[in-house]
Amino acid sequence: MASLSSLNSICFDRGCFVKYQDEIKCSRVKKLCVRASVATSAPQSLQFEELKAQKSEKFRIGVLGASGYTGSEIIRLLANHPSFQITLMTADRKAGQSIGSVFPHLVKQDLPDMVAVKDADFSNVDAVFCCLPHGTTQEIIKGLPSSLKIVDLSADFRLRDVGEYEEWYGQPHKANELQKEAVYGLTEISRPEIQSARLIANPGCYPTSIQLPLIPLIKANLIEVKNIIIDSKSGVSGAGRSAKEANLYTEIAEGIHSYGITRHRHVPEIEQGLSEAAKSEVTVSFTPHLMPMSRGMQSTIYVEMAPGASTEDLYRHLEQFYEKEEFVVLLKKNEIPHTRHVRGSNYCLMNVFPDRIPGRAIIISVIDNLVKGASGQALQNLNLMMGIPENTGLLTVPLFP
């Protein structure tokens, strides 16, 4: 093959885009011809080789808990990520197995076999996604090398008050010092803090769908912080992959399954974020439901508007707040967000509607609970932490139908 210095162009399939000094002819198959710089000197060649070497280097990624839904979703998203390469995967019960044997849809991924956490070698890892169950994560993360960047998808570092964690999760927190270091990773709200963090507490799926519309409105004093009512519905994958009788097909299909009424563990996380935005204590009425679908989440939120505020004011503020955001989309007026329109993607669609009750508004927010509600937002956060474009690996168009 000819060297770069002897080439006048680099050709790619389809069309023709050429900037030239000498006439360059495209082949009859209509290849896209892109003019390349001619390396005529040693310094230019050296710069090119250095740039090529930099681009070829990838951050080495570990996935702890690779055999769960959020772990497999991380792997799926990283399959086409240009800057991240998985070098370690753990799954205690599946140790020694390939990812393709656990998730056949990933059979073509060239990845290391899974190992038990206790046998993991972190010397070849730059960052980890921790997809382990709550309660087990604290001690494992506490034992990781301090040089690692960590995004934790469990609930173990989301609540800043360790006493509140013990109240809602039924066990004492075992990594108090790490809790002080953790940054809550609601990306569009806490971007500057995330960029400089070492440990990210990735938000829960319900809290993500709820806080994204409410926090901007609370900060702008456009809604009252009292009498907020939230009705949320999730695909069954939100309950995890472990075998549970309540999640069997015959238990879930052809119906709606309410659960965690008044005591769902995401309540303190939601109230923590809203209280911080309001700079006063906020209490919400929240009821989650499982729906007979694999993935998807909708939160329907009923709010009382501040005196003098209108649904138009709420709409305009959200439009302005998220105008430049890649993944949070305020739909056109009167368009209703649907979970099927975000399936498999990192998008959050939302809209505001007037209630029949004067002074109240209805906000609808939809996400894919496994992507924006978990693994997608985790990848968005790690991109920020590693200093690469935030949307890298996340521009998958939603699946429809």
Coordinates of C-alpha atoms in Angstrom, one line a residue:
M1 CA 0.0 0.0 0.0
A2 CA 1.3 3.5 -0.8
S3 CA 2.4 5.7 2.0
L4 CA 0.4 8.7 3.2
S5 CA 2.9 11.1 1.6
S6 CA 2.2 9.6 -1.8
L7 CA -1.5 9.8 -1.6
N8 CA -3.6 12.7 -2.8
S9 CA -6.8 11.6 -1.2
I10 CA -8.5 9.1 1.1
C11 CA -11.6 7.5 -0.4
F12 CA -14.8 6.4 1.4
D13 CA -17.9 4.8 -0.1
R14 CA -20.6 7.1 -1.7
G15 CA -20.6 10.5 -3.1
C16 CA -17.6 12.8 -3.7
F17 CA -16.2 15.5 -1.5
V18 CA -12.8 16.8 -2.7
K19 CA -10.6 19.7 -1.9
Y20 CA -7.6 19.5 -4.3
Q21 CA -4.8 21.3 -5.9
D22 CA -4.4 18.7 -8.7
E23 CA -7.4 17.1 -10.4
I24 CA -8.5 14.0 -8.6
K25 CA -10.8 11.5 -10.3
C26 CA -13.3 9.5 -8.4
S27 CA -14.0 6.0 -9.4
R28 CA -17.2 4.9 -11.2
V29 CA -18.6 3.5 -8.0
K30 CA -18.9 7.1 -6.7
K31 CA -16.6 6.9 -3.8
L32 CA -16.4 9.8 -1.3
C33 CA -13.0 11.4 -1.8
V34 CA -11.7 13.4 1.1
R35 CA -8.6 15.4 0.6
A36 CA -5.8 14.4 3.0
S37 CA -2.8 16.5 4.0
V38 CA 0.4 15.4 2.2
A39 CA 3.1 14.6 4.7
T40 CA 6.0 16.3 3.1
S41 CA 8.2 16.7 6.2
A42 CA 9.3 14.7 9.1
P43 CA 7.7 17.0 11.8
Q44 CA 4.3 16.7 10.0
S45 CA 4.7 12.9 9.8
L46 CA 5.6 12.8 13.5
Q47 CA 2.5 14.8 14.5
F48 CA 0.3 12.6 12.4
E49 CA 1.7 9.4 14.0
E50 CA 1.3 10.9 17.5
L51 CA -2.3 11.9 16.8
K52 CA -3.0 8.4 15.4
A53 CA -1.5 6.8 18.5
Q54 CA -3.6 9.0 20.8
K55 CA -6.8 8.1 19.0
S56 CA -6.0 4.4 19.1
E57 CA -5.6 4.4 22.9
K58 CA -8.7 3.6 24.8
F59 CA -9.7 3.9 28.4
R60 CA -9.8 0.4 30.1
I61 CA -13.2 -0.3 31.6
G62 CA -14.3 -2.8 34.3
V63 CA -18.0 -3.8 34.6
L64 CA -18.8 -5.2 38.1
G65 CA -22.0 -7.2 38.0
A66 CA -22.0 -7.9 34.3
S67 CA -24.6 -10.6 34.4
G68 CA -27.5 -8.2 35.4
Y69 CA -29.7 -6.1 33.2
T70 CA -27.8 -2.8 33.9
G71 CA -24.4 -4.6 33.3
S72 CA -25.5 -6.1 30.0
E73 CA -26.8 -2.7 28.9
I74 CA -23.5 -1.1 29.7
I75 CA -21.8 -3.8 27.6
R76 CA -24.3 -3.1 24.7
L77 CA -23.7 0.6 24.8
L78 CA -19.9 0.2 24.9
A79 CA -19.9 -2.1 21.9
N80 CA -19.5 0.9 19.6
H81 CA -17.8 3.3 22.0
P82 CA -14.6 4.6 20.3
S83 CA -12.8 5.5 23.6
F84 CA -13.7 2.8 26.0
Q85 CA -12.7 -0.9 26.0
I86 CA -13.9 -3.5 28.5
T87 CA -10.9 -5.3 30.0
L88 CA -12.6 -6.8 33.1
M89 CA -16.1 -8.2 33.9
T90 CA -17.2 -9.7 37.2
A91 CA -20.2 -11.9 38.0
D92 CA -19.8 -14.1 41.1
R93 CA -22.4 -16.7 40.1
K94 CA -21.3 -16.7 36.5
A95 CA -17.6 -16.7 37.1
G96 CA -15.7 -18.4 34.3
Q97 CA -18.4 -18.0 31.8
S98 CA -18.4 -15.9 28.6
I99 CA -20.8 -13.0 28.2
G100 CA -22.3 -14.7 25.2
S101 CA -23.3 -17.7 27.3
V102 CA -25.2 -15.5 29.7
F103 CA -26.6 -13.0 27.2
P104 CA -26.7 -14.5 23.7
H105 CA -27.4 -11.2 22.1
L106 CA -23.8 -10.2 23.1
V107 CA -22.3 -13.4 21.7
K108 CA -20.3 -11.5 19.0
Q109 CA -18.6 -9.3 21.5
D110 CA -14.9 -10.1 22.0
L111 CA -14.7 -9.7 25.7
P112 CA -12.8 -11.4 28.6
D113 CA -14.7 -14.1 30.5
M114 CA -16.3 -13.1 33.7
V115 CA -14.6 -13.6 37.1
A116 CA -15.6 -13.4 40.7
V117 CA -15.0 -10.0 42.3
K118 CA -12.5 -11.4 44.8
D119 CA -10.4 -12.6 41.8
A120 CA -10.6 -9.4 39.8
D121 CA -7.3 -7.8 38.8
F122 CA -7.7 -4.0 38.6
S123 CA -4.2 -3.2 37.4
N124 CA -5.5 -3.2 33.9
V125 CA -8.5 -0.9 34.5
D126 CA -8.9 2.9 34.4
A127 CA -12.6 3.1 35.4
V128 CA -15.4 0.9 36.6
F129 CA -19.2 0.7 36.3
C130 CA -20.4 -0.9 39.5
C131 CA -23.7 -2.7 38.7
L132 CA -24.0 -4.7 41.9
P133 CA -27.0 -4.9 44.2
H134 CA -27.3 -2.3 47.0
G135 CA -25.8 -3.4 50.3
T136 CA -22.9 -5.2 48.7
T137 CA -21.4 -2.3 46.8
Q138 CA -20.0 -0.2 49.6
E139 CA -17.4 -2.6 50.8
I140 CA -16.3 -3.6 47.3
I141 CA -15.9 0.0 46.2
K142 CA -14.1 0.8 49.4
G143 CA -11.5 -1.8 48.5
L144 CA -10.9 -0.6 45.0
P145 CA -7.7 1.3 44.0
S146 CA -8.1 5.0 44.7
S147 CA -6.8 5.8 41.2
L148 CA -10.0 4.4 39.6
K149 CA -12.9 6.5 38.4
I150 CA -16.2 4.8 39.6
V151 CA -19.8 5.1 38.5
D152 CA -22.0 3.2 40.9
L153 CA -25.4 2.2 39.6
S154 CA -26.6 0.8 43.0
A155 CA -28.4 2.9 45.6
D156 CA -25.5 2.7 48.1
F157 CA -24.1 6.3 47.6
R158 CA -27.2 8.2 46.5
L159 CA -28.4 9.3 49.9
R160 CA -26.0 11.8 51.6
D161 CA -27.4 11.1 55.0
V162 CA -26.0 7.7 56.1
G163 CA -28.7 7.5 58.8
E164 CA -31.4 7.9 56.2
Y165 CA -29.7 5.1 54.2
E166 CA -29.9 2.8 57.2
E167 CA -33.6 3.7 57.8
W168 CA -34.7 3.0 54.2
Y169 CA -32.3 0.1 53.3
G170 CA -32.3 -1.7 56.7
Q171 CA -28.6 -1.8 57.3
P172 CA -25.8 0.6 58.3
H173 CA -23.7 2.3 55.7
K174 CA -20.2 0.8 55.7
A175 CA -18.3 3.5 53.8
N176 CA -19.1 6.8 55.4
E177 CA -16.0 8.6 54.2
L178 CA -16.6 7.5 50.6
Q179 CA -20.2 8.7 50.9
K180 CA -18.9 12.2 51.6
E181 CA -16.9 12.1 48.4
A182 CA -19.7 10.7 46.2
V183 CA -21.3 13.1 43.7
Y184 CA -25.0 12.5 42.8
G185 CA -24.9 12.1 39.0
L186 CA -28.0 13.7 37.5
T187 CA -26.1 14.7 34.5
E188 CA -28.0 17.7 33.2
I189 CA -28.3 19.2 36.7
S190 CA -24.8 18.5 38.2
R191 CA -22.5 18.6 35.2
P192 CA -19.6 20.7 36.7
E193 CA -19.5 18.5 39.9
I194 CA -19.5 15.3 37.8
Q195 CA -16.6 16.4 35.6
S196 CA -14.3 16.7 38.6
A197 CA -15.6 13.7 40.6
R198 CA -13.9 10.3 41.3
L199 CA -17.1 8.5 42.5
I200 CA -20.5 9.1 41.0
A201 CA -23.7 7.9 42.6
N202 CA -25.8 7.2 39.5
P203 CA -29.4 8.2 40.0
G204 CA -32.3 5.7 40.2
C205 CA -34.7 5.4 37.2
Y206 CA -37.8 6.8 38.9
P207 CA -35.8 9.8 40.4
T208 CA -34.3 10.6 37.0
S209 CA -37.7 10.8 35.3
I210 CA -39.1 12.9 38.1
Q211 CA -36.2 15.3 39.0
L212 CA -35.4 16.3 35.4
P213 CA -38.7 18.2 34.9
L214 CA -39.2 19.2 38.5
I215 CA -35.8 20.6 39.6
P216 CA -35.7 23.5 37.1
L217 CA -39.3 24.5 37.9
I218 CA -38.7 24.4 41.7
K219 CA -35.5 26.5 41.3
A220 CA -37.4 29.0 39.3
N221 CA -40.1 29.2 42.0
L222 CA -42.8 28.4 39.3
I223 CA -44.4 25.5 41.3
E224 CA -45.3 25.0 44.9
V225 CA -43.3 22.3 46.8
K226 CA -46.4 21.1 48.6
N227 CA -49.0 18.7 47.3
I228 CA -46.7 17.2 44.6
I229 CA -48.3 13.9 43.5
I230 CA -46.3 11.5 41.4
D231 CA -47.7 8.4 39.6
S232 CA -44.9 6.4 38.0
K233 CA -44.9 3.2 35.8
S234 CA -42.0 1.0 34.9
G235 CA -41.1 -1.9 32.7
V236 CA -40.4 -5.1 34.7
S237 CA -36.7 -4.9 34.0
G238 CA -36.6 -2.2 36.6
A239 CA -37.1 -4.9 39.2
G240 CA -33.8 -6.6 38.3
R241 CA -32.9 -10.0 36.8
S242 CA -33.1 -12.2 40.0
A243 CA -35.9 -14.8 40.1
K244 CA -38.8 -13.4 42.1
E245 CA -42.3 -14.9 42.2
A246 CA -43.9 -11.4 41.9
N247 CA -42.1 -10.8 38.6
L248 CA -43.1 -14.0 36.9
Y249 CA -44.9 -13.6 33.5
T250 CA -48.2 -14.8 34.9
E251 CA -48.0 -12.4 37.8
I252 CA -47.3 -9.3 35.7
A253 CA -48.9 -9.9 32.3
E254 CA -52.3 -8.4 31.5
G255 CA -52.4 -6.1 34.5
I256 CA -50.8 -3.3 36.5
H257 CA -48.9 -4.1 39.7
S258 CA -48.6 -1.3 42.3
Y259 CA -45.9 -1.8 44.9
G260 CA -43.8 0.0 47.5
I261 CA -46.8 2.3 48.3
T262 CA -45.6 5.1 50.7
R263 CA -42.3 3.2 51.3
H264 CA -40.5 2.8 48.0
R265 CA -36.8 3.2 48.5
H266 CA -36.6 5.9 45.8
V267 CA -38.7 8.3 47.9
P268 CA -35.8 9.7 50.0
E269 CA -33.7 10.1 46.8
I270 CA -36.5 12.1 45.1
E271 CA -37.1 14.2 48.2
Q272 CA -33.4 14.8 48.7
G273 CA -33.0 16.3 45.1
L274 CA -36.2 18.4 45.3
S275 CA -35.4 19.7 48.8
E276 CA -31.9 20.7 47.6
A277 CA -33.5 22.6 44.7
A278 CA -36.1 24.3 47.0
K279 CA -33.6 24.9 49.8
S280 CA -36.3 23.6 52.1
E281 CA -37.8 20.3 53.0
V282 CA -40.0 18.8 50.3
T283 CA -42.3 15.8 50.8
V284 CA -44.0 14.1 47.9
S285 CA -46.7 11.5 47.4
F286 CA -45.2 8.8 45.2
T287 CA -46.6 5.5 43.9
P288 CA -44.8 3.2 41.5
H289 CA -46.2 0.5 39.3
L290 CA -44.8 -2.4 37.3
M291 CA -46.3 -2.6 33.8
P292 CA -46.4 -5.7 31.5
M293 CA -43.5 -4.6 29.3
S294 CA -39.8 -5.2 29.4
R295 CA -38.5 -1.6 29.5
G296 CA -39.7 1.9 29.6
M297 CA -40.8 4.4 32.3
Q298 CA -43.4 7.1 32.6
S299 CA -43.9 9.6 35.4
T300 CA -47.1 11.6 35.5
I301 CA -46.6 14.4 38.0
Y302 CA -49.4 16.7 39.4
V303 CA -48.2 20.0 40.7
E304 CA -49.7 23.2 42.1
M305 CA -48.4 26.3 40.3
A306 CA -47.0 29.3 42.2
P307 CA -49.3 32.3 42.4
G308 CA -49.4 34.1 39.1
A309 CA -47.7 31.3 37.2
S310 CA -49.3 29.5 34.3
T311 CA -48.6 26.3 32.3
E312 CA -47.2 28.6 29.6
D313 CA -44.6 29.8 32.1
L314 CA -43.7 26.3 33.1
Y315 CA -43.4 25.3 29.4
R316 CA -41.2 28.3 28.5
H317 CA -38.9 27.7 31.4
L318 CA -38.3 24.1 30.6
E319 CA -37.9 25.0 27.0
Q320 CA -35.2 27.5 27.9
F321 CA -33.5 25.3 30.5
Y322 CA -33.1 22.3 28.2
E323 CA -32.8 24.1 24.9
K324 CA -29.1 23.1 24.4
E325 CA -29.3 19.6 26.0
E326 CA -28.7 16.6 23.8
F327 CA -30.9 14.1 25.7
V328 CA -33.7 16.0 27.4
V329 CA -36.4 17.0 24.9
L330 CA -39.4 19.2 25.6
L331 CA -42.0 18.2 23.0
K332 CA -44.1 20.6 21.1
K333 CA -47.2 21.8 22.9
N334 CA -50.0 19.3 23.3
E335 CA -47.8 16.4 22.2
I336 CA -47.9 13.5 24.6
P337 CA -44.7 11.7 25.5
H338 CA -44.8 7.9 25.1
T339 CA -42.4 5.3 26.4
R340 CA -42.3 3.6 23.0
H341 CA -40.6 6.7 21.6
V342 CA -37.5 6.4 23.9
R343 CA -37.1 2.6 23.8
G344 CA -33.4 1.7 23.8
S345 CA -32.2 5.3 23.9
N346 CA -30.8 7.8 26.3
Y347 CA -33.5 10.4 25.8
C348 CA -36.0 11.8 28.2
L349 CA -39.1 13.3 26.6
M350 CA -41.4 15.6 28.6
N351 CA -44.3 18.0 28.3
V352 CA -46.5 20.2 30.4
F353 CA -50.3 20.2 30.3
P354 CA -53.0 22.4 32.1
D355 CA -55.0 20.5 34.7
R356 CA -58.8 20.8 34.8
I357 CA -58.3 22.1 38.4
P358 CA -57.4 25.8 38.3
G359 CA -53.9 26.5 39.4
R360 CA -52.6 23.0 38.8
A361 CA -50.5 21.5 36.0
I362 CA -49.7 17.9 34.8
I363 CA -46.2 17.0 33.7
I364 CA -45.4 13.8 31.8
S365 CA -41.9 12.5 31.6
V366 CA -40.7 9.3 29.8
I367 CA -37.4 7.5 29.7
D368 CA -36.0 4.0 29.0
N369 CA -35.4 2.8 32.6
L370 CA -32.4 0.8 31.6
V371 CA -30.7 3.5 29.5
K372 CA -31.4 7.1 30.7
G373 CA -32.6 5.6 34.0
A374 CA -29.5 3.5 34.5
S375 CA -26.7 2.5 32.1
G376 CA -27.0 5.3 29.6
Q377 CA -26.8 8.0 32.2
A378 CA -23.9 6.1 33.8
L379 CA -22.0 6.2 30.5
Q380 CA -22.9 9.9 30.0
N381 CA -21.4 10.5 33.4
L382 CA -18.2 8.5 32.8
N383 CA -17.7 10.3 29.5
L384 CA -17.8 13.6 31.4
M385 CA -15.4 12.3 34.0
M386 CA -12.9 11.1 31.4
G387 CA -13.0 14.4 29.5
I388 CA -14.6 13.1 26.3
P389 CA -17.8 14.3 24.6
E390 CA -20.7 13.6 26.8
N391 CA -22.8 12.0 24.0
T392 CA -20.1 9.5 22.9
G393 CA -21.7 6.1 22.4
L394 CA -25.1 7.3 23.3
L395 CA -26.6 8.5 20.0
T396 CA -28.5 5.4 19.3
V397 CA -31.9 6.3 17.7
P398 CA -34.9 4.9 19.7
L399 CA -36.2 1.5 18.6
F400 CA -39.7 1.7 17.0
P401 CA -42.0 -0.2 16.8

